[in-house]
PDB file of C-alpha atoms and ligand atoms in Angstrom:
ATOM      1  CA  UNK A  39       0.000   0.000   0.000  1.00  0.00           C
ATOM      2  CA  UNK A  40       1.456   3.364  -0.993  1.00  0.00           C
ATOM      3  CA  UNK A  41       0.717   6.257   1.330  1.00  0.00           C
ATOM      4  CA  UNK A  42       0.849   9.543  -0.563  1.00  0.00           C
ATOM      5  CA  UNK A  43       0.710  12.763   1.434  1.00  0.00           C
ATOM      6  CA  UNK A  44      -0.225  15.896  -0.492  1.00  0.00           C
ATOM      7  CA  UNK A  45       2.147  18.860  -0.347  1.00  0.00           C
ATOM      8  CA  UNK A  46       1.010  21.717   1.891  1.00  0.00           C
ATOM      9  CA  UNK A  47      -1.036  19.378   4.108  1.00  0.00           C
ATOM     10  CA  UNK A  48      -1.765  20.896   7.500  1.00  0.00           C
ATOM     11  CA  UNK A  49      -1.073  24.242   9.136  1.00  0.00           C
ATOM     12  CA  UNK A  50      -0.755  27.268   6.914  1.00  0.00           C
ATOM     13  CA  UNK A  51       1.374  30.253   7.834  1.00  0.00           C
ATOM     14  CA  UNK A  52      -1.497  32.129   9.505  1.00  0.00           C
ATOM     15  CA  UNK A  53      -2.660  29.253  11.674  1.00  0.00           C
ATOM     16  CA  UNK A  54       0.847  28.311  12.727  1.00  0.00           C
ATOM     17  CA  UNK A  55       1.452  31.918  13.691  1.00  0.00           C
ATOM     18  CA  UNK A  56      -1.829  32.162  15.646  1.00  0.00           C
ATOM     19  CA  UNK A  57      -1.210  28.954  17.593  1.00  0.00           C
ATOM     20  CA  UNK A  58       2.328  30.106  18.428  1.00  0.00           C
ATOM     21  CA  UNK A  59       0.998  33.454  19.667  1.00  0.00           C
ATOM     22  CA  UNK A  60      -1.569  31.700  21.900  1.00  0.00           C
ATOM     23  CA  UNK A  61       1.005  29.308  23.311  1.00  0.00           C
ATOM     24  CA  UNK A  62       3.453  32.108  24.055  1.00  0.00           C
ATOM     25  CA  UNK A  63       0.710  34.206  25.629  1.00  0.00           C
ATOM     26  CA  UNK A  64      -0.394  31.303  27.844  1.00  0.00           C
ATOM     27  CA  UNK A  65       3.152  30.889  29.153  1.00  0.00           C
ATOM     28  CA  UNK A  66       3.400  34.587  29.959  1.00  0.00           C
ATOM     29  CA  UNK A  67       0.154  35.122  31.810  1.00  0.00           C
ATOM     30  CA  UNK A  68      -3.031  33.886  33.469  1.00  0.00           C
ATOM     31  CA  UNK A  69      -6.685  34.270  32.445  1.00  0.00           C
ATOM     32  CA  UNK A  70      -5.841  33.773  28.785  1.00  0.00           C
ATOM     33  CA  UNK A  71      -8.809  33.192  26.498  1.00  0.00           C
ATOM     34  CA  UNK A  72      -9.436  33.087  22.801  1.00  0.00           C
ATOM     35  CA  UNK A  73     -12.475  34.889  21.456  1.00  0.00           C
ATOM     36  CA  UNK A  74     -14.191  31.885  19.932  1.00  0.00           C
ATOM     37  CA  UNK A  75     -12.056  28.865  19.018  1.00  0.00           C
ATOM     38  CA  UNK A  76      -8.614  30.017  17.829  1.00  0.00           C
ATOM     39  CA  UNK A  77      -8.901  27.738  14.801  1.00  0.00           C
ATOM     40  CA  UNK A  78     -11.495  25.291  13.517  1.00  0.00           C
ATOM     41  CA  UNK A  79      -9.932  22.173  14.965  1.00  0.00           C
ATOM     42  CA  UNK A  80     -11.545  20.650  18.075  1.00  0.00           C
ATOM     43  CA  UNK A  81      -8.523  18.481  18.969  1.00  0.00           C
ATOM     44  CA  UNK A  82      -6.140  21.443  19.031  1.00  0.00           C
ATOM     45  CA  UNK A  83      -8.609  23.613  20.946  1.00  0.00           C
ATOM     46  CA  UNK A  84      -8.795  20.809  23.560  1.00  0.00           C
ATOM     47  CA  UNK A  85      -5.001  20.660  23.826  1.00  0.00           C
ATOM     48  CA  UNK A  86      -4.858  24.409  24.392  1.00  0.00           C
ATOM     49  CA  UNK A  87      -7.543  24.102  27.067  1.00  0.00           C
ATOM     50  CA  UNK A  88      -5.343  21.562  28.847  1.00  0.00           C
ATOM     51  CA  UNK A  89      -2.617  24.235  28.845  1.00  0.00           C
ATOM     52  CA  UNK A  90      -5.027  26.676  30.499  1.00  0.00           C
ATOM     53  CA  UNK A  91      -6.262  28.576  27.462  1.00  0.00           C
ATOM     54  CA  UNK A  92     -10.047  28.869  27.564  1.00  0.00           C
ATOM     55  CA  UNK A  93     -12.542  29.903  24.902  1.00  0.00           C
ATOM     56  CA  UNK A  94     -14.871  32.802  25.666  1.00  0.00           C
ATOM     57  CA  UNK A  95     -17.651  34.686  23.985  1.00  0.00           C
ATOM     58  CA  UNK A  96     -17.369  38.460  23.884  1.00  0.00           C
ATOM     59  CA  UNK A  97     -20.126  38.918  26.479  1.00  0.00           C
ATOM     60  CA  UNK A  98     -18.298  36.645  28.957  1.00  0.00           C
ATOM     61  CA  UNK A  99     -14.980  38.518  28.849  1.00  0.00           C
ATOM     62  CA  UNK A 100     -14.065  40.085  32.212  1.00  0.00           C
ATOM     63  CA  UNK A 101     -11.700  42.864  33.217  1.00  0.00           C
ATOM     64  CA  UNK A 102      -8.093  41.634  33.578  1.00  0.00           C
ATOM     65  CA  UNK A 103      -8.602  38.822  31.052  1.00  0.00           C
ATOM     66  CA  UNK A 104      -6.131  38.454  28.218  1.00  0.00           C
ATOM     67  CA  UNK A 105      -8.027  37.941  24.978  1.00  0.00           C
ATOM     68  CA  UNK A 106      -6.404  36.498  21.865  1.00  0.00           C
ATOM     69  CA  UNK A 107      -8.094  37.340  18.555  1.00  0.00           C
ATOM     70  CA  UNK A 108      -8.294  34.278  16.307  1.00  0.00           C
ATOM     71  CA  UNK A 109      -6.575  33.809  12.959  1.00  0.00           C
ATOM     72  CA  UNK A 110      -9.653  34.594  10.845  1.00  0.00           C
ATOM     73  CA  UNK A 111     -10.399  37.789  12.757  1.00  0.00           C
ATOM     74  CA  UNK A 112     -13.457  39.250  14.448  1.00  0.00           C
ATOM     75  CA  UNK A 113     -15.856  42.083  13.582  1.00  0.00           C
ATOM     76  CA  UNK A 114     -14.524  45.605  14.120  1.00  0.00           C
ATOM     77  CA  UNK A 115     -17.160  46.268  16.804  1.00  0.00           C
ATOM     78  CA  UNK A 116     -15.811  43.400  18.913  1.00  0.00           C
ATOM     79  CA  UNK A 117     -12.367  44.987  18.959  1.00  0.00           C
ATOM     80  CA  UNK A 118     -13.937  48.329  19.901  1.00  0.00           C
ATOM     81  CA  UNK A 119     -15.865  46.688  22.771  1.00  0.00           C
ATOM     82  CA  UNK A 120     -12.698  45.027  24.054  1.00  0.00           C
ATOM     83  CA  UNK A 121     -10.738  48.263  23.790  1.00  0.00           C
ATOM     84  CA  UNK A 122     -13.341  50.058  25.900  1.00  0.00           C
ATOM     85  CA  UNK A 123     -12.879  47.573  28.766  1.00  0.00           C
ATOM     86  CA  UNK A 124      -9.903  46.679  30.897  1.00  0.00           C
ATOM     87  CA  UNK A 125      -8.665  43.650  28.976  1.00  0.00           C
ATOM     88  CA  UNK A 126      -5.378  42.914  27.290  1.00  0.00           C
ATOM     89  CA  UNK A 127      -5.825  42.272  23.568  1.00  0.00           C
ATOM     90  CA  UNK A 128      -3.398  40.025  21.699  1.00  0.00           C
ATOM     91  CA  UNK A 129      -4.131  40.088  17.978  1.00  0.00           C
ATOM     92  CA  UNK A 130      -3.430  36.783  16.197  1.00  0.00           C
ATOM     93  CA  UNK A 131      -5.445  37.707  13.094  1.00  0.00           C
ATOM     94  CA  UNK A 132      -3.664  36.376  10.010  1.00  0.00           C
ATOM     95  CA  UNK A 133      -2.118  39.263   8.027  1.00  0.00           C
ATOM     96  CA  UNK A 134      -3.938  38.024   4.894  1.00  0.00           C
ATOM     97  CA  UNK A 135      -7.270  38.297   6.706  1.00  0.00           C
ATOM     98  CA  UNK A 136      -6.330  41.754   7.941  1.00  0.00           C
ATOM     99  CA  UNK A 137      -5.617  42.663   4.305  1.00  0.00           C
ATOM    100  CA  UNK A 138      -9.115  41.527   3.257  1.00  0.00           C
ATOM    101  CA  UNK A 139     -10.624  43.628   6.084  1.00  0.00           C
ATOM    102  CA  UNK A 140      -8.523  46.647   5.100  1.00  0.00           C
ATOM    103  CA  UNK A 141      -9.426  46.306   1.432  1.00  0.00           C
ATOM    104  CA  UNK A 142     -13.127  46.175   2.345  1.00  0.00           C
ATOM    105  CA  UNK A 143     -12.688  49.412   4.307  1.00  0.00           C
ATOM    106  CA  UNK A 144     -10.764  51.117   1.466  1.00  0.00           C
ATOM    107  CA  UNK A 145     -13.279  50.102  -1.217  1.00  0.00           C
ATOM    108  CA  UNK A 146     -16.157  51.332   0.941  1.00  0.00           C
ATOM    109  CA  UNK A 147     -14.564  54.662   1.693  1.00  0.00           C
ATOM    110  CA  UNK A 148     -13.763  55.073  -2.023  1.00  0.00           C
ATOM    111  CA  UNK A 149     -17.489  54.805  -2.761  1.00  0.00           C
ATOM    112  CA  UNK A 150     -17.659  51.226  -4.042  1.00  0.00           C
ATOM    113  CA  UNK A 151     -20.590  48.968  -3.239  1.00  0.00           C
ATOM    114  CA  UNK A 152     -18.849  45.962  -1.664  1.00  0.00           C
ATOM    115  CA  UNK A 153     -19.385  42.382  -2.797  1.00  0.00           C
ATOM    116  CA  UNK A 154     -17.837  39.725  -0.585  1.00  0.00           C
ATOM    117  CA  UNK A 155     -17.515  36.263  -2.093  1.00  0.00           C
ATOM    118  CA  UNK A 156     -17.690  33.842   0.834  1.00  0.00           C
ATOM    119  CA  UNK A 157     -19.801  31.950   3.337  1.00  0.00           C
ATOM    120  CA  UNK A 158     -22.347  34.246   4.946  1.00  0.00           C
ATOM    121  CA  UNK A 159     -22.111  32.635   8.364  1.00  0.00           C
ATOM    122  CA  UNK A 160     -18.341  32.270   8.479  1.00  0.00           C
ATOM    123  CA  UNK A 161     -16.666  34.370  11.216  1.00  0.00           C
ATOM    124  CA  UNK A 162     -14.060  35.667   8.767  1.00  0.00           C
ATOM    125  CA  UNK A 163     -16.776  37.001   6.467  1.00  0.00           C
ATOM    126  CA  UNK A 164     -18.596  38.574   9.411  1.00  0.00           C
ATOM    127  CA  UNK A 165     -15.327  40.290  10.247  1.00  0.00           C
ATOM    128  CA  UNK A 166     -14.772  41.542   6.687  1.00  0.00           C
ATOM    129  CA  UNK A 167     -18.276  42.995   6.272  1.00  0.00           C
ATOM    130  CA  UNK A 168     -17.942  44.907   9.525  1.00  0.00           C
ATOM    131  CA  UNK A 169     -15.511  47.153   7.634  1.00  0.00           C
ATOM    132  CA  UNK A 170     -18.018  47.954   4.861  1.00  0.00           C
ATOM    133  CA  UNK A 171     -19.824  51.237   5.326  1.00  0.00           C
ATOM    134  CA  UNK A 172     -21.159  51.926   1.857  1.00  0.00           C
ATOM    135  CA  UNK A 173     -23.504  48.990   1.319  1.00  0.00           C
ATOM    136  CA  UNK A 174     -22.478  45.381   0.811  1.00  0.00           C
ATOM    137  CA  UNK A 175     -23.682  41.916  -0.091  1.00  0.00           C
ATOM    138  CA  UNK A 176     -22.198  38.486   0.551  1.00  0.00           C
ATOM    139  CA  UNK A 177     -22.548  35.891  -2.210  1.00  0.00           C
ATOM    140  CA  UNK A 178     -21.629  32.242  -1.933  1.00  0.00           C
ATOM    141  CA  UNK A 179     -21.422  31.526  -5.687  1.00  0.00           C
ATOM    142  CA  UNK A 180     -21.916  33.001  -9.151  1.00  0.00           C
ATOM    143  CA  UNK A 181     -25.587  31.923  -9.329  1.00  0.00           C
ATOM    144  CA  UNK A 182     -26.317  33.877  -6.188  1.00  0.00           C
ATOM    145  CA  UNK A 183     -24.480  36.881  -7.600  1.00  0.00           C
ATOM    146  CA  UNK A 184     -26.710  36.639 -10.709  1.00  0.00           C
ATOM    147  CA  UNK A 185     -29.834  36.633  -8.579  1.00  0.00           C
ATOM    148  CA  UNK A 186     -29.187  39.214  -5.910  1.00  0.00           C
ATOM    149  CA  UNK A 187     -26.848  41.920  -7.187  1.00  0.00           C
ATOM    150  CA  UNK A 188     -28.486  44.983  -8.707  1.00  0.00           C
ATOM    151  CA  UNK A 189     -26.754  47.491 -10.964  1.00  0.00           C
ATOM    152  CA  UNK A 190     -24.374  49.876  -9.127  1.00  0.00           C
ATOM    153  CA  UNK A 191     -22.178  52.614 -10.503  1.00  0.00           C
ATOM    154  CA  UNK A 192     -19.100  51.247  -8.716  1.00  0.00           C
ATOM    155  CA  UNK A 193     -18.658  47.719  -7.364  1.00  0.00           C
ATOM    156  CA  UNK A 194     -15.649  46.464  -5.434  1.00  0.00           C
ATOM    157  CA  UNK A 195     -15.185  42.759  -4.812  1.00  0.00           C
ATOM    158  CA  UNK A 196     -13.105  40.847  -2.282  1.00  0.00           C
ATOM    159  CA  UNK A 197     -13.154  37.191  -1.225  1.00  0.00           C
ATOM    160  CA  UNK A 198     -13.001  35.192   1.961  1.00  0.00           C
ATOM    161  CA  UNK A 199      -9.346  34.123   2.058  1.00  0.00           C
ATOM    162  CA  UNK A 200     -10.069  30.391   1.803  1.00  0.00           C
ATOM    163  CA  UNK A 201     -12.419  30.511  -1.185  1.00  0.00           C
ATOM    164  CA  UNK A 202     -12.086  28.719  -4.505  1.00  0.00           C
ATOM    165  CA  UNK A 203     -10.320  30.800  -7.182  1.00  0.00           C
ATOM    166  CA  UNK A 204     -12.315  29.409 -10.130  1.00  0.00           C
ATOM    167  CA  UNK A 205     -15.626  30.341  -8.491  1.00  0.00           C
ATOM    168  CA  UNK A 206     -14.282  33.800  -7.615  1.00  0.00           C
ATOM    169  CA  UNK A 207     -13.566  34.325 -11.328  1.00  0.00           C
ATOM    170  CA  UNK A 208     -17.148  33.301 -12.152  1.00  0.00           C
ATOM    171  CA  UNK A 209     -18.504  35.792  -9.614  1.00  0.00           C
ATOM    172  CA  UNK A 210     -16.313  38.496 -11.166  1.00  0.00           C
ATOM    173  CA  UNK A 211     -17.728  37.670 -14.622  1.00  0.00           C
ATOM    174  CA  UNK A 212     -21.241  38.310 -13.303  1.00  0.00           C
ATOM    175  CA  UNK A 213     -20.210  41.575 -11.661  1.00  0.00           C
ATOM    176  CA  UNK A 214     -18.697  42.925 -14.894  1.00  0.00           C
ATOM    177  CA  UNK A 215     -22.235  43.236 -16.235  1.00  0.00           C
ATOM    178  CA  UNK A 216     -23.634  44.862 -13.088  1.00  0.00           C
ATOM    179  CA  UNK A 217     -21.694  48.127 -12.852  1.00  0.00           C
ATOM    180  CA  UNK A 218     -19.916  50.904 -14.702  1.00  0.00           C
ATOM    181  CA  UNK A 219     -16.718  50.393 -12.761  1.00  0.00           C
ATOM    182  CA  UNK A 220     -15.486  47.187 -11.162  1.00  0.00           C
ATOM    183  CA  UNK A 221     -12.552  46.988  -8.785  1.00  0.00           C
ATOM    184  CA  UNK A 222     -11.352  43.438  -8.158  1.00  0.00           C
ATOM    185  CA  UNK A 223      -9.196  42.738  -5.149  1.00  0.00           C
ATOM    186  CA  UNK A 224      -8.278  39.074  -5.033  1.00  0.00           C
ATOM    187  CA  UNK A 225      -7.903  38.381  -1.316  1.00  0.00           C
ATOM    188  CA  UNK A 226      -7.795  34.593  -1.671  1.00  0.00           C
ATOM    189  CA  UNK A 227      -4.705  33.418   0.107  1.00  0.00           C
ATOM    190  CA  UNK A 228      -2.055  31.375  -1.716  1.00  0.00           C
ATOM    191  CA  UNK A 229      -2.088  28.784   1.050  1.00  0.00           C
ATOM    192  CA  UNK A 230      -5.590  27.804  -0.012  1.00  0.00           C
ATOM    193  CA  UNK A 231      -4.794  27.604  -3.726  1.00  0.00           C
ATOM    194  CA  UNK A 232      -1.611  25.591  -3.096  1.00  0.00           C
ATOM    195  CA  UNK A 233      -3.454  23.134  -0.840  1.00  0.00           C
ATOM    196  CA  UNK A 234      -6.283  22.650  -3.315  1.00  0.00           C
ATOM    197  CA  UNK A 235      -3.932  22.081  -6.273  1.00  0.00           C
ATOM    198  CA  UNK A 236      -1.745  19.644  -4.324  1.00  0.00           C
ATOM    199  CA  UNK A 237      -4.815  17.741  -3.072  1.00  0.00           C
ATOM    200  CA  UNK A 238      -6.111  17.406  -6.644  1.00  0.00           C
ATOM    201  CA  UNK A 239      -2.822  15.865  -7.787  1.00  0.00           C
ATOM    202  CA  UNK A 240      -2.963  13.238  -5.040  1.00  0.00           C
ATOM    203  CA  UNK A 241      -6.675  12.570  -5.602  1.00  0.00           C
ATOM    204  CA  UNK A 242      -5.910  11.752  -9.242  1.00  0.00           C
ATOM    205  CA  UNK A 243      -3.648   8.840  -8.317  1.00  0.00           C
ATOM    206  CA  UNK A 244      -5.377   7.556  -5.163  1.00  0.00           C
ATOM    207  CA  UNK A 245      -7.870   4.714  -4.769  1.00  0.00           C
ATOM    208  CA  UNK A 246      -8.997   6.147  -1.451  1.00  0.00           C
ATOM    209  CA  UNK A 247      -8.273   9.491   0.103  1.00  0.00           C
ATOM    210  CA  UNK A 248      -8.456  10.761   3.685  1.00  0.00           C
ATOM    211  CA  UNK A 249      -8.998  14.473   4.168  1.00  0.00           C
ATOM    212  CA  UNK A 250      -8.032  15.251   7.752  1.00  0.00           C
ATOM    213  CA  UNK A 251      -9.415  18.230   9.630  1.00  0.00           C
ATOM    214  CA  UNK A 252     -12.181  19.655  11.765  1.00  0.00           C
ATOM    215  CA  UNK A 253     -15.693  18.933  10.554  1.00  0.00           C
ATOM    216  CA  UNK A 254     -16.288  22.628  11.295  1.00  0.00           C
ATOM    217  CA  UNK A 255     -13.347  23.713   9.122  1.00  0.00           C
ATOM    218  CA  UNK A 256     -14.440  25.403   5.904  1.00  0.00           C
ATOM    219  CA  UNK A 257     -11.138  24.955   4.085  1.00  0.00           C
ATOM    220  CA  UNK A 258     -10.980  21.246   5.004  1.00  0.00           C
ATOM    221  CA  UNK A 259     -14.529  20.735   3.755  1.00  0.00           C
ATOM    222  CA  UNK A 260     -13.604  22.398   0.454  1.00  0.00           C
ATOM    223  CA  UNK A 261     -10.603  20.070   0.086  1.00  0.00           C
ATOM    224  CA  UNK A 262     -12.961  17.147   0.676  1.00  0.00           C
ATOM    225  CA  UNK A 263     -15.373  18.414  -1.998  1.00  0.00           C
ATOM    226  CA  UNK A 264     -12.573  18.972  -4.528  1.00  0.00           C
ATOM    227  CA  UNK A 265     -11.088  15.495  -3.973  1.00  0.00           C
ATOM    228  CA  UNK A 266     -14.532  13.880  -4.133  1.00  0.00           C
ATOM    229  CA  UNK A 267     -14.897  15.052  -7.716  1.00  0.00           C
ATOM    230  CA  UNK A 268     -11.720  13.199  -8.692  1.00  0.00           C
ATOM    231  CA  UNK A 269     -11.072  10.219  -6.406  1.00  0.00           C
ATOM    232  CA  UNK A 270     -13.511   7.257  -6.190  1.00  0.00           C
ATOM    233  CA  UNK A 271     -13.596   7.184  -2.370  1.00  0.00           C
ATOM    234  CA  UNK A 272     -12.927  10.210  -0.161  1.00  0.00           C
ATOM    235  CA  UNK A 273     -13.449  10.410   3.601  1.00  0.00           C
ATOM    236  CA  UNK A 274     -13.358  13.532   5.759  1.00  0.00           C
ATOM    237  CA  UNK A 275     -11.972  12.500   9.149  1.00  0.00           C
ATOM    238  CA  UNK A 276     -10.836  14.394  12.239  1.00  0.00           C
ATOM    239  CA  UNK A 277      -8.687  11.608  13.728  1.00  0.00           C
ATOM    240  CA  UNK A 278      -7.325   8.143  12.923  1.00  0.00           C
ATOM    241  CA  UNK A 279     -10.101   6.634  15.065  1.00  0.00           C
ATOM    242  CA  UNK A 280     -12.574   7.272  12.256  1.00  0.00           C
ATOM    243  CA  UNK A 281     -10.698   5.043   9.807  1.00  0.00           C
ATOM    244  CA  UNK A 282     -12.519   1.808   9.013  1.00  0.00           C
ATOM    245  CA  UNK A 283      -9.836  -0.766   8.174  1.00  0.00           C
ATOM    246  CA  UNK A 284     -12.213  -2.624   5.861  1.00  0.00           C
ATOM    247  CA  UNK A 285     -12.085   0.388   3.510  1.00  0.00           C
ATOM    248  CA  UNK A 286      -8.401  -0.385   2.906  1.00  0.00           C
ATOM    249  CA  UNK A 287      -8.792  -3.967   1.700  1.00  0.00           C
ATOM    250  CA  UNK A 288      -7.242  -4.365  -1.748  1.00  0.00           C
ATOM    251  CA  UNK A 289      -6.266  -0.698  -1.905  1.00  0.00           C
ATOM    252  CA  UNK A 290      -2.985   0.193  -3.591  1.00  0.00           C
ATOM    253  CA  UNK A 291      -2.718   3.968  -3.257  1.00  0.00           C
ATOM    254  CA  UNK A 292      -3.949   5.848  -0.189  1.00  0.00           C
ATOM    255  CA  UNK A 293      -3.945   9.620  -0.451  1.00  0.00           C
ATOM    256  CA  UNK A 294      -3.806  12.028   2.470  1.00  0.00           C
ATOM    257  CA  UNK A 295      -4.375  15.727   2.686  1.00  0.00           C
ATOM    258  CA  UNK A 296      -5.256  18.010   5.563  1.00  0.00           C
ATOM    259  CA  UNK A 297      -6.795  21.428   6.012  1.00  0.00           C
ATOM    260  CA  UNK A 298      -4.868  24.546   6.924  1.00  0.00           C
ATOM    261  CA  UNK A 299      -6.104  24.228  10.506  1.00  0.00           C
ATOM    262  CA  UNK A 300      -5.095  20.603  11.024  1.00  0.00           C
ATOM    263  CA  UNK A 301      -2.185  20.130  13.446  1.00  0.00           C
ATOM    264  CA  UNK A 302       0.741  17.939  12.397  1.00  0.00           C
ATOM    265  CA  UNK A 303       0.235  15.425  15.222  1.00  0.00           C
ATOM    266  CA  UNK A 304      -3.165  14.425  13.788  1.00  0.00           C
ATOM    267  CA  UNK A 305      -1.689  13.873  10.298  1.00  0.00           C
ATOM    268  CA  UNK A 306       1.201  11.862  11.774  1.00  0.00           C
ATOM    269  CA  UNK A 307      -1.220   9.686  13.748  1.00  0.00           C
ATOM    270  CA  UNK A 308      -3.157   8.838  10.573  1.00  0.00           C
ATOM    271  CA  UNK A 309       0.065   7.979   8.692  1.00  0.00           C
ATOM    272  CA  UNK A 310       1.275   5.798  11.567  1.00  0.00           C
ATOM    273  CA  UNK A 311      -2.067   4.024  11.741  1.00  0.00           C
ATOM    274  CA  UNK A 312      -2.028   3.297   8.011  1.00  0.00           C
ATOM    275  CA  UNK A 313       1.535   1.964   8.252  1.00  0.00           C
ATOM    276  CA  UNK A 314       0.486  -0.335  11.103  1.00  0.00           C
ATOM    277  CA  UNK A 315      -2.439  -1.630   9.053  1.00  0.00           C
ATOM    278  CA  UNK A 316      -0.073  -2.321   6.174  1.00  0.00           C
ATOM    279  CA  UNK A 317       2.508  -4.088   8.358  1.00  0.00           C
ATOM    280  CA  UNK A 318      -0.174  -6.199   9.952  1.00  0.00           C
ATOM    281  CA  UNK A 319      -1.286  -7.186   6.449  1.00  0.00           C
ATOM    282  CA  UNK A 320      -4.873  -6.340   7.389  1.00  0.00           C
TER     283      UNK A 320
HETATM  284  S1  SF4 B 402      -5.506  30.141   5.011  1.00  0.00           S
HETATM  285 FE1  SF4 B 402      -4.312  31.919   4.417  1.00  0.00          FE
HETATM  286  S2  SF4 B 402      -5.497  33.631   5.211  1.00  0.00           S
HETATM  287 FE2  SF4 B 402      -6.254  31.845   6.261  1.00  0.00          FE
HETATM  288  S3  SF4 B 402      -5.037  31.761   8.124  1.00  0.00           S
HETATM  289 FE3  SF4 B 402      -3.993  30.521   6.589  1.00  0.00          FE
HETATM  290  S4  SF4 B 402      -2.459  31.881   5.679  1.00  0.00           S
HETATM  291 FE4  SF4 B 402      -3.985  33.134   6.720  1.00  0.00          FE
END
């Protein structure tokens, strides 16, 4: 059985940075909390809890707490609320997410109607739209853009950082016909594109593929969907415990990829498990 691990599997730059910031902050002080889960990976959030880092909602934050802002950011108003109280703020927002927020603010103040291509309920998108003050709409795909965007003199478009580039281009094609002036700011992060391309390559040569990552992780779910279009059997798992050995009978090539929020130890555990299955000849 060949085990093929896709390039770029696991933590991206922004997640690695955020986790490092949280760990360093937890060593330095007490009452350290993240505002919502620091990343969309339940196993890592549990590990951080064991190190004393809790998860709080904005309304539960108390004076003297240290609050770490997660990698995909929070709405502007949340930062303002925190600043008005006696808490220490540690900002672990990924610089690429900050760029998307800043671009939303710039487009709005330059008089553009803002279109955000992304998931309406995703915290990153909620953060980005909080910077729009000249009207905005969030669309999840080109069909939705067709249906709900009226004609505007000036439209500016940005994307949730983990979105699919091909769909972004389709949204842009729709917008070209809905305004006199279109300003496109591609805020999709390279980490996402690289992961998706590498996953596709492995999916092409695999009989079965495991996509490792939180079930609540948007970028992991997108990797799963992309691989599912190519590979005959694709499973989205959080840990090795979800692997059913009977799926591996007669399999020659096993592909592995993992979302940008999946810690290395979870990928290593899956690889080890697969090696053990192979050695046992199961
Ligand atoms: S996927 Fe990109 S934007 Fe999102 S945290 Fe990672 S590096 Fe930052």
